[in-house]
Short mmCIF file of C-alpha atoms in Angstrom, two decimals:
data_model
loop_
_atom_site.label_atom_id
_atom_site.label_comp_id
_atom_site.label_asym_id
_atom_site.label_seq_id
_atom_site.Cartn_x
_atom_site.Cartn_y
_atom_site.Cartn_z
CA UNK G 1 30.77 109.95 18.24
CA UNK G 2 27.38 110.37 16.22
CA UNK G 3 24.74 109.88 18.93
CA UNK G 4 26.47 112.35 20.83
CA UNK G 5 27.32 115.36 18.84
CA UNK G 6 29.82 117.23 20.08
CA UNK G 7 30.94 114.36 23.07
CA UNK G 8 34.82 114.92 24.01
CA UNK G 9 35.37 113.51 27.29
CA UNK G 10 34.01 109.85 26.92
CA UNK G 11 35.16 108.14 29.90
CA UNK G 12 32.99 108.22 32.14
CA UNK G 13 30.18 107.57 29.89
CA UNK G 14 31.44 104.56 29.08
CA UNK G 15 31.81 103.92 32.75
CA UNK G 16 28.53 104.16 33.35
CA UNK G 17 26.30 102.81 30.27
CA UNK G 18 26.02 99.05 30.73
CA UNK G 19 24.98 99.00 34.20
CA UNK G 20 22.42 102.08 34.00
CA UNK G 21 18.96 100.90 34.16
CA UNK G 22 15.81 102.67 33.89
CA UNK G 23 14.91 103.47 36.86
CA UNK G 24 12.15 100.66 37.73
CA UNK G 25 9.30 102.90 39.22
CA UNK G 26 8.45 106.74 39.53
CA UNK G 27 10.38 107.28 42.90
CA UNK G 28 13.28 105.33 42.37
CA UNK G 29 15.22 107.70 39.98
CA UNK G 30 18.21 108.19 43.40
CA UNK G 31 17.95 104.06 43.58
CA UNK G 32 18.55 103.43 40.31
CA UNK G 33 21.01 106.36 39.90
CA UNK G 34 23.21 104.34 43.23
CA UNK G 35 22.82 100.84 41.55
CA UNK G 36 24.41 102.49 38.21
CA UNK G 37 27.57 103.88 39.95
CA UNK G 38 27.82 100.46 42.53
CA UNK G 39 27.73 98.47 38.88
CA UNK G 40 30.17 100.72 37.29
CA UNK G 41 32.60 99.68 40.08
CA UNK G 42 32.74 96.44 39.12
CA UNK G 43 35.73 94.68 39.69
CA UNK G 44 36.37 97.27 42.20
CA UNK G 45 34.35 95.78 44.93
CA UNK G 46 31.95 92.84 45.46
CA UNK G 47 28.29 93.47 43.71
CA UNK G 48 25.19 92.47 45.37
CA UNK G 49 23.53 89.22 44.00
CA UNK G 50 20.20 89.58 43.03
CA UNK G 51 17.77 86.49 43.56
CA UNK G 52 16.82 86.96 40.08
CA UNK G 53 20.15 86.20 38.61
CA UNK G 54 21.67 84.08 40.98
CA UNK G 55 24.44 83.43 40.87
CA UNK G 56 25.45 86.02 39.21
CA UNK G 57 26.14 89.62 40.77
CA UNK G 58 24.49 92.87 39.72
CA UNK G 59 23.61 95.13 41.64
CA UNK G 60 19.75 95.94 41.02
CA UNK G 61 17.24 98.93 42.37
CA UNK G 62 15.96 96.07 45.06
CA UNK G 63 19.26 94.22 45.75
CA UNK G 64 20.72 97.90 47.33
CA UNK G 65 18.00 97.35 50.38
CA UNK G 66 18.89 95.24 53.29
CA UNK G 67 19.07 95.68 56.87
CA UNK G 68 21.74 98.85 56.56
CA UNK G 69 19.20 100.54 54.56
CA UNK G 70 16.25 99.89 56.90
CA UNK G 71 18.00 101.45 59.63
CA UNK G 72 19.71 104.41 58.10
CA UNK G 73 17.40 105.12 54.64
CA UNK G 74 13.84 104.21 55.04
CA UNK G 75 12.12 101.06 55.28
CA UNK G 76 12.01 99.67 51.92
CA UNK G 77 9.31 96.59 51.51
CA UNK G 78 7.11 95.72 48.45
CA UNK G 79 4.06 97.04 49.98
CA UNK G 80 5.34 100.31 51.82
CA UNK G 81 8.30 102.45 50.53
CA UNK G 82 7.44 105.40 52.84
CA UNK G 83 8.74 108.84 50.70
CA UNK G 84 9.87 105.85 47.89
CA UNK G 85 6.19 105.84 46.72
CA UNK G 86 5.80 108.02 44.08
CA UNK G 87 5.43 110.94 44.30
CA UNK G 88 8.10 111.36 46.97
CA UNK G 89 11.08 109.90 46.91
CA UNK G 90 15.06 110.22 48.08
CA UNK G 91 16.68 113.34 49.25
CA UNK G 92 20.48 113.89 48.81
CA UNK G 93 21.39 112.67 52.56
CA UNK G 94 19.03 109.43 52.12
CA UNK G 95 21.00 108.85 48.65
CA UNK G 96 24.69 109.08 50.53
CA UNK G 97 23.25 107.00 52.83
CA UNK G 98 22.28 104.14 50.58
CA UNK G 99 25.17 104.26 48.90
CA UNK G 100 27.22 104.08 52.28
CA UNK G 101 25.12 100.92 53.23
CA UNK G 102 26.35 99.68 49.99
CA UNK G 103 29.85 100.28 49.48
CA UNK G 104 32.65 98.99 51.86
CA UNK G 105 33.28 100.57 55.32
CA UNK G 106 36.41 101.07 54.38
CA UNK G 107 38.68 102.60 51.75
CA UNK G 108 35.49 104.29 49.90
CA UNK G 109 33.59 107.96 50.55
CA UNK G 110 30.57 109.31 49.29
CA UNK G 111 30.20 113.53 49.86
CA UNK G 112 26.83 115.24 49.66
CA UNK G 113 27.73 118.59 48.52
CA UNK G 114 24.52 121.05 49.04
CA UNK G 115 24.18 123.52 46.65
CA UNK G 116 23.55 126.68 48.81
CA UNK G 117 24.91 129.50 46.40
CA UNK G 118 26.27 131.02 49.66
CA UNK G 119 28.75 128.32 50.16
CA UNK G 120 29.11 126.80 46.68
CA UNK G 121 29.82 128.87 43.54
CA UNK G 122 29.77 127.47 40.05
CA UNK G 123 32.91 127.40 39.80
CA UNK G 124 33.18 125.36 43.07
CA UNK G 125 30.65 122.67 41.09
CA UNK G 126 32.30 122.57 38.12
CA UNK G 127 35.55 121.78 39.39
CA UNK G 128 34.05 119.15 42.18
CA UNK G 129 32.47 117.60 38.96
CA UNK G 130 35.19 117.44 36.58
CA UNK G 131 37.80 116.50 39.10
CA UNK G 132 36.15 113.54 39.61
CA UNK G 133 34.72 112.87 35.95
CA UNK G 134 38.56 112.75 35.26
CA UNK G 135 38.78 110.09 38.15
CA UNK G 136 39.14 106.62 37.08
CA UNK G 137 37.82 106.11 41.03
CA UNK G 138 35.46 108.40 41.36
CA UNK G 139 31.21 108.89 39.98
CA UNK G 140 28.72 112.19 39.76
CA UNK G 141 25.17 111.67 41.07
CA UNK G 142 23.25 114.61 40.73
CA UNK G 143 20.24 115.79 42.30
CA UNK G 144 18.74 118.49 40.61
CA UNK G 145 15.31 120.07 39.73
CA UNK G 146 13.98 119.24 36.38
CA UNK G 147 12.17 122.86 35.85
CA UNK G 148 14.86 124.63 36.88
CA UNK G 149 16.80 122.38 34.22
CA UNK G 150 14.46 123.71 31.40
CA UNK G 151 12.87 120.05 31.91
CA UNK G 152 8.96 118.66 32.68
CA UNK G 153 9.10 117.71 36.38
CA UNK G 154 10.59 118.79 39.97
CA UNK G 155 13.12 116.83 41.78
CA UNK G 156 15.32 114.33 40.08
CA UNK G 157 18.46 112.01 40.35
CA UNK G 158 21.07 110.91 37.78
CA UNK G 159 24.79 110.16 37.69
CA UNK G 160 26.88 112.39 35.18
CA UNK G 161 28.74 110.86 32.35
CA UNK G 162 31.15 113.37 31.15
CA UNK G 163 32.22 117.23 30.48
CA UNK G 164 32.74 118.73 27.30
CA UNK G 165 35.28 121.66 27.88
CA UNK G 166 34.04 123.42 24.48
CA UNK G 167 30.92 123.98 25.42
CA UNK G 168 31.27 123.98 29.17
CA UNK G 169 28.30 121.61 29.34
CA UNK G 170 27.77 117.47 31.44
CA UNK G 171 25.89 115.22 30.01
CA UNK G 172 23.37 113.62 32.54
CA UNK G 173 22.50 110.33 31.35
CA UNK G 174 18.74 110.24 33.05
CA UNK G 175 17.65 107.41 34.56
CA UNK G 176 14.56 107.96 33.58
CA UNK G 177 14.62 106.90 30.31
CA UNK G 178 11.10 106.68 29.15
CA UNK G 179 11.06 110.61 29.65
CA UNK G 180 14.04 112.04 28.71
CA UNK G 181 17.12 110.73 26.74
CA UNK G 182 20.97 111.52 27.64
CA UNK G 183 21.10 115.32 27.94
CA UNK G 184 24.25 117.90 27.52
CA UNK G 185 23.47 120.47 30.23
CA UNK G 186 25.39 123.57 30.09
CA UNK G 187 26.88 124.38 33.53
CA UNK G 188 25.06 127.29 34.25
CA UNK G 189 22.04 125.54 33.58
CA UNK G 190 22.74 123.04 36.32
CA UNK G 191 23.95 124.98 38.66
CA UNK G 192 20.81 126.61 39.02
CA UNK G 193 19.27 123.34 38.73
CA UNK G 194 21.42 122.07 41.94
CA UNK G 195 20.53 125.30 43.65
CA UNK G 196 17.34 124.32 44.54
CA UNK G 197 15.45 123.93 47.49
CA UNK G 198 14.48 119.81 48.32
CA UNK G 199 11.33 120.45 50.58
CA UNK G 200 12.23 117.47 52.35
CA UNK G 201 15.32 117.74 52.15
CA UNK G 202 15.83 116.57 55.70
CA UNK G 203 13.78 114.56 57.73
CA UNK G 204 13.45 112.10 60.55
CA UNK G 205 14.21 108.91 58.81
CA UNK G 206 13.32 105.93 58.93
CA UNK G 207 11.52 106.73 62.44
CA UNK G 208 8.96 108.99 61.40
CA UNK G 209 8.22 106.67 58.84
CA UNK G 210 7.10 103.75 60.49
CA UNK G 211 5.41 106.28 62.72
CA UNK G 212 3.46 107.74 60.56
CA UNK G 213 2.38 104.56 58.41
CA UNK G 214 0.90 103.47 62.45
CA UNK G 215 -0.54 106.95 62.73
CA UNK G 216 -1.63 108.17 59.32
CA UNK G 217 -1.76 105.03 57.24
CA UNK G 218 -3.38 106.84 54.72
CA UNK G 219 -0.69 109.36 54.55
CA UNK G 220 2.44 106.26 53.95
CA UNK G 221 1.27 106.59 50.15
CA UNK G 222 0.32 109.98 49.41
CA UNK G 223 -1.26 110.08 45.87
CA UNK G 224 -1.91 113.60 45.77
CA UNK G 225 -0.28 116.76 46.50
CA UNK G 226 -2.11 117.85 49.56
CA UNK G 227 -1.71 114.68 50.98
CA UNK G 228 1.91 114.51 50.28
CA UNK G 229 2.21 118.25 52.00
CA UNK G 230 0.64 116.50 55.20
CA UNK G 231 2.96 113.52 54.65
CA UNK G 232 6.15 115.93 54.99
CA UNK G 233 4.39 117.34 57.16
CA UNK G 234 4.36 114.57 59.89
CA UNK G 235 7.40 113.40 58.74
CA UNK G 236 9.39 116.41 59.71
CA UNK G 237 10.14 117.53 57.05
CA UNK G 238 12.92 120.68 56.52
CA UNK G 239 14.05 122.21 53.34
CA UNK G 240 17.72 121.51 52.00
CA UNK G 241 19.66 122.88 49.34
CA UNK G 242 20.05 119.93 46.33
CA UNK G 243 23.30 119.47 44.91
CA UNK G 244 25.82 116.50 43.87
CA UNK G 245 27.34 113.48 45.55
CA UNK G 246 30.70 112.35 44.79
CA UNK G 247 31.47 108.47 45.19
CA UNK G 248 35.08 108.09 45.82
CA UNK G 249 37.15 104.63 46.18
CA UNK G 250 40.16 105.90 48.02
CA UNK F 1 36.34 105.56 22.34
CA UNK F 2 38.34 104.20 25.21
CA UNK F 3 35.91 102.12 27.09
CA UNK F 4 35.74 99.70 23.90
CA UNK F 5 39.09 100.22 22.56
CA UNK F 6 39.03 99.44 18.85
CA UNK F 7 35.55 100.42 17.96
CA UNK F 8 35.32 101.92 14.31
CA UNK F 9 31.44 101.77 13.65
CA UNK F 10 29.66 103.71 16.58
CA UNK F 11 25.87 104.54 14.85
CA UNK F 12 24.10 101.64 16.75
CA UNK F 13 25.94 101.38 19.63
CA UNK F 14 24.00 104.48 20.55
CA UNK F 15 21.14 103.88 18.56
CA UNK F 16 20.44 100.93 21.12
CA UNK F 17 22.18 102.08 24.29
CA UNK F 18 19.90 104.05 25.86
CA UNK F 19 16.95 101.94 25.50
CA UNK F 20 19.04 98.35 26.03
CA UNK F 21 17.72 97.28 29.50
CA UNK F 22 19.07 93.91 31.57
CA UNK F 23 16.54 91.12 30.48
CA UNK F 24 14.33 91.11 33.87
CA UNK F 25 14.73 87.14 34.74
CA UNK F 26 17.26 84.10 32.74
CA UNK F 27 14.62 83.34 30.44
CA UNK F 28 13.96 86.99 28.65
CA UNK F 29 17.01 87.56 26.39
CA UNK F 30 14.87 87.75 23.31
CA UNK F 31 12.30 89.83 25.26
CA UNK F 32 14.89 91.95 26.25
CA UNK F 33 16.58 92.29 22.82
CA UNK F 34 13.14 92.91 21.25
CA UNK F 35 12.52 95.73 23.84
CA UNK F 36 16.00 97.51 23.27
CA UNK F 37 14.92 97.47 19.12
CA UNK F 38 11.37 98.74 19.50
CA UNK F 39 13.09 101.09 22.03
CA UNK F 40 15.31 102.51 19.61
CA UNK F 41 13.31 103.12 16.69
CA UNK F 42 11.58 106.11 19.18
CA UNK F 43 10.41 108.81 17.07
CA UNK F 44 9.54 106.12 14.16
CA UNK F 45 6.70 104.37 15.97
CA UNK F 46 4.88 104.58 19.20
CA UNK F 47 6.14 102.88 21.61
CA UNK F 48 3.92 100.89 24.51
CA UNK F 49 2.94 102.75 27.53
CA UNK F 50 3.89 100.04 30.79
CA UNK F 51 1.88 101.52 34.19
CA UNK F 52 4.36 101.98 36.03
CA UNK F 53 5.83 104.99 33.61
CA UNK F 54 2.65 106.12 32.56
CA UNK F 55 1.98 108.18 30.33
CA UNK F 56 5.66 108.29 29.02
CA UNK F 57 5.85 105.48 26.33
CA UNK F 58 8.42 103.03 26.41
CA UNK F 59 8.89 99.27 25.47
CA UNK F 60 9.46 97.33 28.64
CA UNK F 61 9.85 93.64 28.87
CA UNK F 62 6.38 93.20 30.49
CA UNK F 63 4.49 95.38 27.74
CA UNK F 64 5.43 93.24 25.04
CA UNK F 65 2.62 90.65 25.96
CA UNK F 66 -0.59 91.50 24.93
CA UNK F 67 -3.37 89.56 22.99
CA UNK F 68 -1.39 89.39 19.95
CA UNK F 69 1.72 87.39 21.60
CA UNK F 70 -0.77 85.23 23.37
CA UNK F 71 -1.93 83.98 20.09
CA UNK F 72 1.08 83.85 18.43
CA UNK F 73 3.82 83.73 20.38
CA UNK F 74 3.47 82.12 23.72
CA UNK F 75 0.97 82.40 26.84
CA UNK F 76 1.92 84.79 29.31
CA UNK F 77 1.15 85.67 32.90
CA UNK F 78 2.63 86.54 35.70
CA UNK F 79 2.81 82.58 37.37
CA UNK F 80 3.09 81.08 33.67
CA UNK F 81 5.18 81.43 30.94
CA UNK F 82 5.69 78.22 29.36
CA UNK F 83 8.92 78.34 27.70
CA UNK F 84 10.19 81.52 29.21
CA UNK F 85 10.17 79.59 32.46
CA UNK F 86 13.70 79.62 33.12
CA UNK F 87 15.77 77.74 31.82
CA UNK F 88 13.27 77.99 29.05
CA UNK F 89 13.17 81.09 26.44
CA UNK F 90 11.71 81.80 23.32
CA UNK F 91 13.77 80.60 19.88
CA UNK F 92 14.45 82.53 16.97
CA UNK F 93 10.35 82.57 15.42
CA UNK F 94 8.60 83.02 18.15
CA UNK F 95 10.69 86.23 18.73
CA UNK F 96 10.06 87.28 15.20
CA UNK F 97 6.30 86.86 16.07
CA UNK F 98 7.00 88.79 19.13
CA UNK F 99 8.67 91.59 17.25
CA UNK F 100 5.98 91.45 14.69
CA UNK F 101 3.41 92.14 17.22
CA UNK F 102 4.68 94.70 18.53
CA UNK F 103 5.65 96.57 15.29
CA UNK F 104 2.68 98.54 13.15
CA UNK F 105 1.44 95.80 10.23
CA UNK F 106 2.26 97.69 7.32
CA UNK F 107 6.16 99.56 6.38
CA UNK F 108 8.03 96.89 8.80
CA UNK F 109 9.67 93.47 8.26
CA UNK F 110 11.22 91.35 10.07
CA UNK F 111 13.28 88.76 8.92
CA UNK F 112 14.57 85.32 10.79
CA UNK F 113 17.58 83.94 8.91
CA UNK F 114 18.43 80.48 10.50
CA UNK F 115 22.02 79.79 9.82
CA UNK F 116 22.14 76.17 8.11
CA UNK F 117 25.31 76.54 7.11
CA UNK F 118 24.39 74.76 3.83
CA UNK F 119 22.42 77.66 2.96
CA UNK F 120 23.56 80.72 4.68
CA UNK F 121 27.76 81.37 4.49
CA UNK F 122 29.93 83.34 6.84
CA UNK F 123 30.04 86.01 4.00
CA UNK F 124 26.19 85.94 3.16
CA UNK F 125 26.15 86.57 7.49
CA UNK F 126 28.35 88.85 7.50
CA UNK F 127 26.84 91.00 4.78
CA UNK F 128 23.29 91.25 6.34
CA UNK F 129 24.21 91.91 9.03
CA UNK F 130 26.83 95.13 8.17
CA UNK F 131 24.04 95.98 5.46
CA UNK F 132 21.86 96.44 8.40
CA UNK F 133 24.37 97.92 10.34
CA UNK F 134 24.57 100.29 8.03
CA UNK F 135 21.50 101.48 7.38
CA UNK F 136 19.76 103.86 10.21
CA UNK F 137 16.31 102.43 9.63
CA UNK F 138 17.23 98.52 10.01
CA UNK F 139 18.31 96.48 13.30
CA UNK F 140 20.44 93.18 14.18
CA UNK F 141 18.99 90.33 17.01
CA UNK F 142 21.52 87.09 17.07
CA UNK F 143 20.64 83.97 18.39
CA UNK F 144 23.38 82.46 19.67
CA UNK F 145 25.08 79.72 21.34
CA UNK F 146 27.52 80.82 24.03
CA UNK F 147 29.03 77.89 24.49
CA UNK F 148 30.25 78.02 20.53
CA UNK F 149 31.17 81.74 20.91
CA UNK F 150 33.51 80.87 24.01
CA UNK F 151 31.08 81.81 26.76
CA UNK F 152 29.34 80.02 29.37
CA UNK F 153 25.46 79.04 29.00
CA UNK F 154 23.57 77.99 26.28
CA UNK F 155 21.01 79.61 23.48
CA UNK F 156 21.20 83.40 23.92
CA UNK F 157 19.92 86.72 22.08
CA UNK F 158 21.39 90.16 22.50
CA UNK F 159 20.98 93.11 19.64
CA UNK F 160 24.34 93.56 17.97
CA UNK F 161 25.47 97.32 18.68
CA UNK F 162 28.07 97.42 15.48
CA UNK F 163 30.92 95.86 13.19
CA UNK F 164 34.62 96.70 13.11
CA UNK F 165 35.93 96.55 9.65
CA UNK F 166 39.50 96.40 10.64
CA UNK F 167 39.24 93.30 13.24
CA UNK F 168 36.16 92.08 11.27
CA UNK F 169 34.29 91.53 14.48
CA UNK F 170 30.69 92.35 15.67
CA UNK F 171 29.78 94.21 18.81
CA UNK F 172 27.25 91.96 21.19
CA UNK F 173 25.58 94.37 23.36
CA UNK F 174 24.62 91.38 26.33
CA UNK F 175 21.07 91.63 28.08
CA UNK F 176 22.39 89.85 30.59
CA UNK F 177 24.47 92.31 32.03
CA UNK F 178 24.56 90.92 35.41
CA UNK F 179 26.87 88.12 33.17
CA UNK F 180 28.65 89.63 30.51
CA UNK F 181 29.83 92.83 29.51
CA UNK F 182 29.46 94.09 25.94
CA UNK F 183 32.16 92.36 23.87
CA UNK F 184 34.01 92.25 20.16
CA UNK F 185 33.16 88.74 18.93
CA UNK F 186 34.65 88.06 15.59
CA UNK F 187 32.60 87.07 12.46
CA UNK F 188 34.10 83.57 12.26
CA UNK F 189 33.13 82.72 16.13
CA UNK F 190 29.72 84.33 15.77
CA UNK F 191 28.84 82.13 12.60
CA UNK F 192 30.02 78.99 14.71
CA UNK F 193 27.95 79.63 17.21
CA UNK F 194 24.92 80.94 15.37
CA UNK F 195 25.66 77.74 13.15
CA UNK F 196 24.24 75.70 16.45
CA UNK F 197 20.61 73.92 16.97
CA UNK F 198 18.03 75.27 18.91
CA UNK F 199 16.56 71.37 20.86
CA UNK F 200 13.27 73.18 20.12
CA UNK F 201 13.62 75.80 17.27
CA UNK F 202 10.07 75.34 16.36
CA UNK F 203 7.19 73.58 18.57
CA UNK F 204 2.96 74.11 18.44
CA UNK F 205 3.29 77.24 20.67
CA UNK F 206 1.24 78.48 21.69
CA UNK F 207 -1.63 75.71 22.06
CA UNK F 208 0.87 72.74 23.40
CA UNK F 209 1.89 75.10 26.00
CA UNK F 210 -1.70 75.46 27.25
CA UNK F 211 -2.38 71.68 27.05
CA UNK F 212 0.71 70.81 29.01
CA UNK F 213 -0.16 72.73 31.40
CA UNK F 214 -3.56 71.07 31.61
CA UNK F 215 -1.83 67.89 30.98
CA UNK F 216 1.45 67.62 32.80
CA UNK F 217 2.02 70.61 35.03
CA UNK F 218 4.70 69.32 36.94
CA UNK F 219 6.37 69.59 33.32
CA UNK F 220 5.18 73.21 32.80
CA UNK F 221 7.85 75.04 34.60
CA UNK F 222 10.76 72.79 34.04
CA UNK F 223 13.33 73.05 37.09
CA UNK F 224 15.59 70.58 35.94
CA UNK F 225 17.11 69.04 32.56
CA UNK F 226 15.31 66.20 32.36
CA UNK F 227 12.02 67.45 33.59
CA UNK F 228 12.63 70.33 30.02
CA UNK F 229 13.66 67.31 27.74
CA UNK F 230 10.39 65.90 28.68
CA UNK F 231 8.14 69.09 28.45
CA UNK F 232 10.20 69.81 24.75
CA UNK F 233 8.99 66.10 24.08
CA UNK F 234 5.59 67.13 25.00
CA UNK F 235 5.77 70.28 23.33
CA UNK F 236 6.36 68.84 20.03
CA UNK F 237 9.71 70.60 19.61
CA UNK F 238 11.71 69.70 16.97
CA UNK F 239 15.20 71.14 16.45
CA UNK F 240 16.10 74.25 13.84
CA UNK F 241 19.64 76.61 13.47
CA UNK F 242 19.68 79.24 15.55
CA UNK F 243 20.61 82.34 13.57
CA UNK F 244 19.81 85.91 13.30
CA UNK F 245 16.84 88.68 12.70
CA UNK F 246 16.64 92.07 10.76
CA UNK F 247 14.15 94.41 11.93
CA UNK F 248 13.71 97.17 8.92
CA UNK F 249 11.66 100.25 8.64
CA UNK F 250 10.83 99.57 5.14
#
């Protein structure tokens, strides 16, 4: 397949295309990562409907917020998105979450696998990943760290779209698609990318959140870097390894 | 390529893909399909930077409108668009004009080719549009009636994504994604339903837009059939063949 090169495991690709939209702002790169692989499930399970296309379902980066989300995400409103502003953001456990709010209480799992090289090898990754590529019920988000990744940027979400065996490589099809295109990475090279450290990796959501916006509203949008360290700060923030969810219909 | 079985003729499938967003409301198809083709001539032009994803470039269906579509294609703002008021849109020109804006003035044309069917054949269509298929630097828009291809709705645009020889079908990539999947439609059901009239193919946009609003503007955001016949009546509309546009790098 031209636009691909050397492409040889298409599936999942395919899976994934129509329903991947740019992500819609700076932060949202874990939202619109979610909405891709709840879209690609169509037919599976019953999409959102967006106001906007009533009466039609599609599951959009603002339709995946509701009340589930509010209690067990962060508090998601057009004015205050908490760590959704940019430059903040999702971590891995907020991302399963969403998705969880999203998906059917039963019959469906979503696994945050941390990265921590003591626990998780690369061989333990690749497998997790391909197993599921090969999955007609199962989807790849990644959450890696664009540096590390050889790319401009620090933490990032996107759902895989396939494995080439040849050259031991996944092809993350970024979200962000005003930045960077669909990208073979070789395994090694995300590995390391996963094995990174998400300084907020964990934190006292959605609590701290509407504490701090009462406390420190002028920490709720942090526009710089020292204000975001204060942000994470107050928020309780605590490192966690990133890594890779795995979205599962049983 | 499994996901779309019988596909022989991949180059613009994945010349659009990446950059082929859902239009963002029911009245946007052609903003959306003019998006995806400025989108995937990256690398041949710069593309529009939208604030949100500043300072990457890239052609979003808001970033489109700037003083040269206000003069020549429609008025827009953000509590008025005239004819891409739902269930408004633009027709087959006025997208030209919008492409033509958007594209530098010198090494581009675009081409509308209304389909009068005493002037344009099923073979003359099908050639154009596998000529431009064909060639890397050129791009396909139809303007469509679902209804005539077997779908539900009305007027439509999408990009077309590729032609298979042996079925002699075209590939619609659909903006509306939250409706329709991409699909095979073959040559003798897209003719019929690019073969259709547009109720206001050409009108005096955009000046009658601004006086009905002055005028009428109860009629300026039609919300229901009769109130549109009425603002097309005030508009000046008067019917043309829908049909299809080639977007070349000269």
């Amino acid at each position: 397949v031209s636009g691909y090169g050397w492409y040889d495991s298409s599936r999942d690709f395919f899976t994934y295309q129509e329903g991947l939209e740019t992500q819609q702002n700076q932060a949202y790169c874990a939202v619109a990562s979610a909405a891709a692989v709840i879209n690609s499930f169509r037919g599976k399970l019953d999409l959102p409907v967006d106001k906007k296309y009533k009466p039609y379902p599609y599951a959009t980066q603002d339709s995946l917020f509701n009340e589930c989300t509010d209690e067990n995400v962060t508090v998601h409103n057009s004015t205050f998105d908490g760590l959704l502003s940019s430059p903040g953001g999702l971590n891995l456990d907020q991302t399963k979450a969403l998705l969880e709010c999203n998906l059917p209480s039963e019959g469906w799992s979503v696994d945050a696998v941390h990265v921590d090289p003591s626990n998780v090898s690369i061989d333990d990754m690749r497998k997790d990943l391909v197993m599921a590529l090969m999955s007609p019920a199962s989807r790849v988000i990644v959450n890696f760290n664009r540096a590390a990744a050889n790319q401009e940027g620090g933490g990032h979400f996107s759902p895989i779209g396939g494995y080439s065996h040849e050259r031991d490589a996944f092809l993350v099809m970024d979200v962000a698609k005003y930045k960077y295109p669909y990208v073979w990475i070789p395994a090694p090279v995300l590995y390391r990318s996963l094995m990174t450290v998400d300084a907020c990796g964990s934190w006292k959501s959605p609590e701290a959140q509407v504490k701090l916006k009462e406390s420190h509203p002028e920490l709720s949008e942090p526009e710089s870097a020292s204000d975001l360290a204060r942000s994470l700060s107050k928020l309780g923030c605590k490192a966690a390894y990133r890594g890779y969810l795995l979205v599962s219909q049983l």
